[in-house]
């Protein structure tokens, strides 16, 4: 019934033609504009990922929407028909059920395998991957600790004497390992353009890798509700050239030299005195 | 008007439900309630192993925190023996031996309440407080809530025994309409023989109480022995 | 004069005893803690007193309604009775009533009122977001509005469809005269009313800053308003557990002859699957909240990493409940959808077994996906591929529901009634919701979308676009049966079109705003997003206004116009539409015998009732 009827052929045609029209738009117009942009390797990976998801969804979306519109237009009971007349008694159609099952299963398995590959190939794809991520980049890394507290982020550079800064500055072309932790409640370090998001949990060292490639600024927001001034917990970071970075960090070390002795020694996480009901 | 029903504001038809249906309801409900209980304590089981494996700030289990094994064993034994007595009592009632049901039921009730009292004694004498680390938290939370479940189940047993005693020897004889429900305004009652519900009630109770006892043994193994 | 006559056991005595109990508990709590209060907190808080106050208040409320009468009678060995009171008329709706049809209507009105409050909060939130910086609400009030909106909706909508429609129609659909446990049925409703009232008291205690997820350790740091959240959600959890238990017991034991599992209306199957989730997931929520209560009131350290606990524990337990929770919200909507589509396509439900498999599959799978809420949290990062796979697999049974819906439309004779419009809109909205969910299920994409307006818009598409549209489909479809009066169809269509367009105009852009980098629950945002946010706010106000059209329709058609429904205006073959409107108190003169499922459209039999003589298993009326 399904496949032999002219209705079935028309819906198949709508799906195929619709997909043929929409797919290039998705790949060439929408895809390149998907978030979060191309400022880092992982961000580029995420754009690709988002595009692939859109591509996989397109035929299903076109089919379902095309079918819905077609059904509403064509299978509508004639206007003014007052007597209730039943449609044909059809309680199922095994071939189309199996076809649907096979197609959706294939899509789902593809998505899961693709997502896993992307996750591992991109060293966690910018996500907070716990204290000991399985996939890590090879080669030298600049460790940067991100400390969330109510209601600001501060940053420590352990390879530069553990200097603590209020601003996040990264050298371009250098693989960075963010070590995200919190002093009080759960925050989430979200560097939008970098394609990085990692929860800041008290007592936990949450690691995310990223390699900024484009010089410029990026926005940082707290993405986990953390109390009163959560909405004001934002910041702007900078990606600069290697030489600029060295100048900047040297200046920071000089500026904060006096403060350094009051800071706790650098550690993957900190345990402040239990201050219950602070604030 | 429909052929299936006519307009009526009379509740009397609704009330005439057969005891068999109520018995089935009770049995099913006891199984469902048991599965909900298992999931309830599953959260504490998860908390135990999760916090133990994390051991944050090395404060999972300071050496000063010692679970009182002796008292804990006695409490668990009370629960287990009570569950066995409850099981036996229900079997006897099934066999029509109401006298044994009542005596075994009272024994089960006494043992269950003894477990509650002993748990309170344990809390009174325990020697550590809720602030002393992860284990102390899980221990106090788990045992405290467990004993509340025990108390609730003992209430259930008490209602069965109380009905059984009130209608002891009543046989098939009915009772004054409205009197039994405690509502003088009532003119009728849905249950002719309240005693007919005690039997399925006892079966359902025995099942649930056995499940709760198994949870109790698991609690004992994990909190006192592990 | 007996106690019963003296107190009366109605809503008035319940409120009086509830309030009195609250203050008694408050006083008692202060007696317990006494001068040691300084130990518990630096500021002037007494969580113990507030918890005790809520507890005694709820107990007083239930006693006032008459819920204590039965347990006390049983304690004395007196026999069970189905009735607490034999009232007639409107008074039944304002007290403990064990008639499942009365409870259904109580749910509709009671839950409706709280959902309306939740919706008002959303309007206030959207008002604040008309400016990128502070506009009217200070940080604390804004977060409390966000928290109350989310918590109220999540708590009340769990029973939003099962409460009114399953309570009313499941017994009818399976041919029973009542639920398995009518008193528990009434209890689930009044627990929710107590819970909703408690949540509103959070404003008196400083609100709570955590949103509906209530993450630790912010929830331990928060002031006393947090206790209202805990009490609310624990009571909702209890109500859900009991509702699930009651529904399952009813469907298992109370089915009429001929109503086999293979003939259950699909809405009943959705109820079964939802009830399993409620029965098993809600206890975990209650456990987690009791741990939190102990942390706040007795200084245990379940969620405090400074003293041997972990905030991860809360996140795991919460989402172990929280993910089944979102399917508790979604499944009943699927049930209503698949129940309504056959009626207005005049075709049997296409792929009945597939639909049932889908619903049970969703229920089962929903216990295996919870860590997808924690992809960037650092919890067990190595097992993320598993949760990615399981999350994507759960779209398969959801796909079954879609293909069954599409198959039912196939060559049907579709009539665009108001309930049908809402059902078709469900398909569109839930499609968007499902597709946006794919981005959240994929870890690399989730890095951008997690915790952003994207994820917020996603779950509004599934919950509001799914559940709430199905809720309205159910209202327009079934309320005429419940009250006996038709809705005004023209107003219904206005309501539908404005709601549908405004809904998509609100949440569609929010998906984009999330993609552009705006986090959830913030009171400020980047300036370049103001245009989009203003658009969304205006759309949201229109969406809110569409609810007023519905209210006008409800009041006009049910109170003033009162056009009688008749027995079966939709021409449905389901059994509830063979009964008078409204359904008489005893439901059936005799228990019916079923010969098919409720979808024999275009088939010879034409009726779901068996053609052989009807035999009643019930005891004959004395
Ligand atoms: Cu924050």
PDB file of N, CA and C in Angstrom, chain A residues 152-196:
ATOM      1  N   UNK A 152      33.763  35.480  40.403  1.00  0.00           N
ATOM      2  CA  UNK A 152      34.740  35.832  39.374  1.00  0.00           C
ATOM      3  C   UNK A 152      35.656  34.643  39.116  1.00  0.00           C
ATOM      4  N   UNK A 153      36.287  34.694  37.956  1.00  0.00           N
ATOM      5  CA  UNK A 153      37.330  33.721  37.663  1.00  0.00           C
ATOM      6  C   UNK A 153      38.682  34.388  37.852  1.00  0.00           C
ATOM      7  N   UNK A 154      39.617  33.651  38.472  1.00  0.00           N
ATOM      8  CA  UNK A 154      41.002  34.102  38.439  1.00  0.00           C
ATOM      9  C   UNK A 154      41.832  32.987  37.835  1.00  0.00           C
ATOM     10  N   UNK A 155      43.055  33.341  37.427  1.00  0.00           N
ATOM     11  CA  UNK A 155      43.849  32.409  36.630  1.00  0.00           C
ATOM     12  C   UNK A 155      45.243  32.306  37.214  1.00  0.00           C
ATOM     13  N   UNK A 156      45.759  31.088  37.253  1.00  0.00           N
ATOM     14  CA  UNK A 156      47.132  30.906  37.728  1.00  0.00           C
ATOM     15  C   UNK A 156      47.942  30.204  36.647  1.00  0.00           C
ATOM     16  N   UNK A 157      49.193  30.635  36.536  1.00  0.00           N
ATOM     17  CA  UNK A 157      50.099  30.040  35.545  1.00  0.00           C
ATOM     18  C   UNK A 157      51.195  29.317  36.304  1.00  0.00           C
ATOM     19  N   UNK A 158      51.043  28.011  36.572  1.00  0.00           N
ATOM     20  CA  UNK A 158      52.011  27.300  37.418  1.00  0.00           C
ATOM     21  C   UNK A 158      53.425  27.296  36.842  1.00  0.00           C
ATOM     22  N   UNK A 159      53.536  27.338  35.510  1.00  0.00           N
ATOM     23  CA  UNK A 159      54.890  27.322  34.947  1.00  0.00           C
ATOM     24  C   UNK A 159      55.539  28.703  35.006  1.00  0.00           C
ATOM     25  N   UNK A 160      54.793  29.693  35.461  1.00  0.00           N
ATOM     26  CA  UNK A 160      55.374  31.034  35.634  1.00  0.00           C
ATOM     27  C   UNK A 160      55.322  31.410  37.106  1.00  0.00           C
ATOM     28  N   UNK A 161      55.748  30.484  37.941  1.00  0.00           N
ATOM     29  CA  UNK A 161      55.829  30.742  39.368  1.00  0.00           C
ATOM     30  C   UNK A 161      54.480  30.769  40.062  1.00  0.00           C
ATOM     31  N   UNK A 162      53.450  30.239  39.401  1.00  0.00           N
ATOM     32  CA  UNK A 162      52.128  30.218  40.028  1.00  0.00           C
ATOM     33  C   UNK A 162      51.516  31.588  40.158  1.00  0.00           C
ATOM     34  N   UNK A 163      51.896  32.497  39.287  1.00  0.00           N
ATOM     35  CA  UNK A 163      51.350  33.848  39.372  1.00  0.00           C
ATOM     36  C   UNK A 163      49.841  33.807  39.129  1.00  0.00           C
ATOM     37  N   UNK A 164      49.116  34.602  39.933  1.00  0.00           N
ATOM     38  CA  UNK A 164      47.659  34.633  39.805  1.00  0.00           C
ATOM     39  C   UNK A 164      47.240  35.951  39.185  1.00  0.00           C
ATOM     40  N   UNK A 165      46.441  35.861  38.111  1.00  0.00           N
ATOM     41  CA  UNK A 165      46.043  37.073  37.410  1.00  0.00           C
ATOM     42  C   UNK A 165      44.529  37.160  37.349  1.00  0.00           C
ATOM     43  N   UNK A 166      44.052  38.370  37.129  1.00  0.00           N
ATOM     44  CA  UNK A 166      42.612  38.578  37.014  1.00  0.00           C
ATOM     45  C   UNK A 166      42.158  38.466  35.576  1.00  0.00           C
ATOM     46  N   UNK A 167      43.117  38.461  34.659  1.00  0.00           N
ATOM     47  CA  UNK A 167      42.785  38.431  33.239  1.00  0.00           C
ATOM     48  C   UNK A 167      43.369  37.176  32.624  1.00  0.00           C
ATOM     49  N   UNK A 168      42.620  36.612  31.662  1.00  0.00           N
ATOM     50  CA  UNK A 168      43.120  35.412  30.999  1.00  0.00           C
ATOM     51  C   UNK A 168      43.742  35.813  29.667  1.00  0.00           C
ATOM     52  N   UNK A 169      45.054  35.558  29.551  1.00  0.00           N
ATOM     53  CA  UNK A 169      45.751  35.845  28.303  1.00  0.00           C
ATOM     54  C   UNK A 169      46.459  34.571  27.860  1.00  0.00           C
ATOM     55  N   UNK A 170      46.314  34.238  26.586  1.00  0.00           N
ATOM     56  CA  UNK A 170      46.901  33.008  26.078  1.00  0.00           C
ATOM     57  C   UNK A 170      47.765  33.317  24.870  1.00  0.00           C
ATOM     58  N   UNK A 171      48.875  32.584  24.721  1.00  0.00           N
ATOM     59  CA  UNK A 171      49.688  32.761  23.519  1.00  0.00           C
ATOM     60  C   UNK A 171      49.098  31.976  22.349  1.00  0.00           C
ATOM     61  N   UNK A 172      49.103  32.578  21.165  1.00  0.00           N
ATOM     62  CA  UNK A 172      48.568  31.885  19.995  1.00  0.00           C
ATOM     63  C   UNK A 172      49.497  30.761  19.579  1.00  0.00           C
ATOM     64  N   UNK A 173      48.892  29.694  19.021  1.00  0.00           N
ATOM     65  CA  UNK A 173      49.680  28.595  18.507  1.00  0.00           C
ATOM     66  C   UNK A 173      50.241  27.674  19.576  1.00  0.00           C
ATOM     67  N   UNK A 174      49.861  27.882  20.813  1.00  0.00           N
ATOM     68  CA  UNK A 174      50.396  27.081  21.913  1.00  0.00           C
ATOM     69  C   UNK A 174      49.257  26.217  22.478  1.00  0.00           C
ATOM     70  N   UNK A 175      49.501  24.925  22.624  1.00  0.00           N
ATOM     71  CA  UNK A 175      48.507  24.038  23.235  1.00  0.00           C
ATOM     72  C   UNK A 175      48.360  24.406  24.706  1.00  0.00           C
ATOM     73  N   UNK A 176      47.122  24.638  25.141  1.00  0.00           N
ATOM     74  CA  UNK A 176      46.866  25.053  26.518  1.00  0.00           C
ATOM     75  C   UNK A 176      46.085  23.965  27.235  1.00  0.00           C
ATOM     76  N   UNK A 177      46.435  23.693  28.488  1.00  0.00           N
ATOM     77  CA  UNK A 177      45.655  22.776  29.323  1.00  0.00           C
ATOM     78  C   UNK A 177      45.018  23.593  30.438  1.00  0.00           C
ATOM     79  N   UNK A 178      43.689  23.746  30.365  1.00  0.00           N
ATOM     80  CA  UNK A 178      42.988  24.431  31.450  1.00  0.00           C
ATOM     81  C   UNK A 178      42.755  23.456  32.591  1.00  0.00           C
ATOM     82  N   UNK A 179      43.102  23.900  33.795  1.00  0.00           N
ATOM     83  CA  UNK A 179      42.779  23.107  34.987  1.00  0.00           C
ATOM     84  C   UNK A 179      41.740  23.892  35.762  1.00  0.00           C
ATOM     85  N   UNK A 180      40.497  23.447  35.687  1.00  0.00           N
ATOM     86  CA  UNK A 180      39.396  24.256  36.207  1.00  0.00           C
ATOM     87  C   UNK A 180      38.979  23.727  37.573  1.00  0.00           C
ATOM     88  N   UNK A 181      38.926  24.605  38.545  1.00  0.00           N
ATOM     89  CA  UNK A 181      38.503  24.199  39.881  1.00  0.00           C
ATOM     90  C   UNK A 181      37.752  25.359  40.528  1.00  0.00           C
ATOM     91  N   UNK A 182      37.199  25.103  41.689  1.00  0.00           N
ATOM     92  CA  UNK A 182      36.394  26.127  42.353  1.00  0.00           C
ATOM     93  C   UNK A 182      36.749  26.192  43.825  1.00  0.00           C
ATOM     94  N   UNK A 183      36.539  27.357  44.392  1.00  0.00           N
ATOM     95  CA  UNK A 183      36.787  27.516  45.820  1.00  0.00           C
ATOM     96  C   UNK A 183      35.509  27.383  46.636  1.00  0.00           C
ATOM     97  N   UNK A 184      34.351  27.510  45.994  1.00  0.00           N
ATOM     98  CA  UNK A 184      33.119  27.453  46.781  1.00  0.00           C
ATOM     99  C   UNK A 184      32.071  26.554  46.132  1.00  0.00           C
ATOM    100  N   UNK A 185      31.222  27.128  45.276  1.00  0.00           N
ATOM    101  CA  UNK A 185      30.150  26.326  44.686  1.00  0.00           C
ATOM    102  C   UNK A 185      30.551  25.918  43.278  1.00  0.00           C
ATOM    103  N   UNK A 186      29.652  25.231  42.581  1.00  0.00           N
ATOM    104  CA  UNK A 186      29.945  24.799  41.215  1.00  0.00           C
ATOM    105  C   UNK A 186      29.772  25.981  40.263  1.00  0.00           C
ATOM    106  N   UNK A 187      30.801  26.266  39.492  1.00  0.00           N
ATOM    107  CA  UNK A 187      30.712  27.218  38.389  1.00  0.00           C
ATOM    108  C   UNK A 187      30.992  26.454  37.111  1.00  0.00           C
ATOM    109  N   UNK A 188      30.896  27.124  35.985  1.00  0.00           N
ATOM    110  CA  UNK A 188      31.310  26.486  34.752  1.00  0.00           C
ATOM    111  C   UNK A 188      32.059  27.510  33.911  1.00  0.00           C
ATOM    112  N   UNK A 189      33.265  27.141  33.543  1.00  0.00           N
ATOM    113  CA  UNK A 189      34.127  28.027  32.766  1.00  0.00           C
ATOM    114  C   UNK A 189      33.790  27.857  31.300  1.00  0.00           C
ATOM    115  N   UNK A 190      33.198  28.889  30.729  1.00  0.00           N
ATOM    116  CA  UNK A 190      32.789  28.809  29.331  1.00  0.00           C
ATOM    117  C   UNK A 190      33.503  29.899  28.555  1.00  0.00           C
ATOM    118  N   UNK A 191      34.493  29.491  27.749  1.00  0.00           N
ATOM    119  CA  UNK A 191      35.171  30.429  26.853  1.00  0.00           C
ATOM    120  C   UNK A 191      34.590  30.182  25.470  1.00  0.00           C
ATOM    121  N   UNK A 192      33.610  31.008  25.114  1.00  0.00           N
ATOM    122  CA  UNK A 192      32.747  30.702  23.959  1.00  0.00           C
ATOM    123  C   UNK A 192      33.551  30.511  22.680  1.00  0.00           C
ATOM    124  N   UNK A 193      34.345  31.531  22.289  1.00  0.00           N
ATOM    125  CA  UNK A 193      35.036  31.437  21.008  1.00  0.00           C
ATOM    126  C   UNK A 193      36.108  30.353  21.000  1.00  0.00           C
ATOM    127  N   UNK A 194      36.663  30.049  22.195  1.00  0.00           N
ATOM    128  CA  UNK A 194      37.671  28.988  22.232  1.00  0.00           C
ATOM    129  C   UNK A 194      37.039  27.612  22.051  1.00  0.00           C
ATOM    130  N   UNK A 195      35.719  27.509  22.291  1.00  0.00           N
ATOM    131  CA  UNK A 195      35.082  26.194  22.253  1.00  0.00           C
ATOM    132  C   UNK A 195      35.403  25.385  23.490  1.00  0.00           C
ATOM    133  N   UNK A 196      35.475  26.058  24.628  1.00  0.00           N
ATOM    134  CA  UNK A 196      35.820  25.361  25.866  1.00  0.00           C
ATOM    135  C   UNK A 196      34.697  25.534  26.876  1.00  0.00           C
TER     136      UNK A 196
END
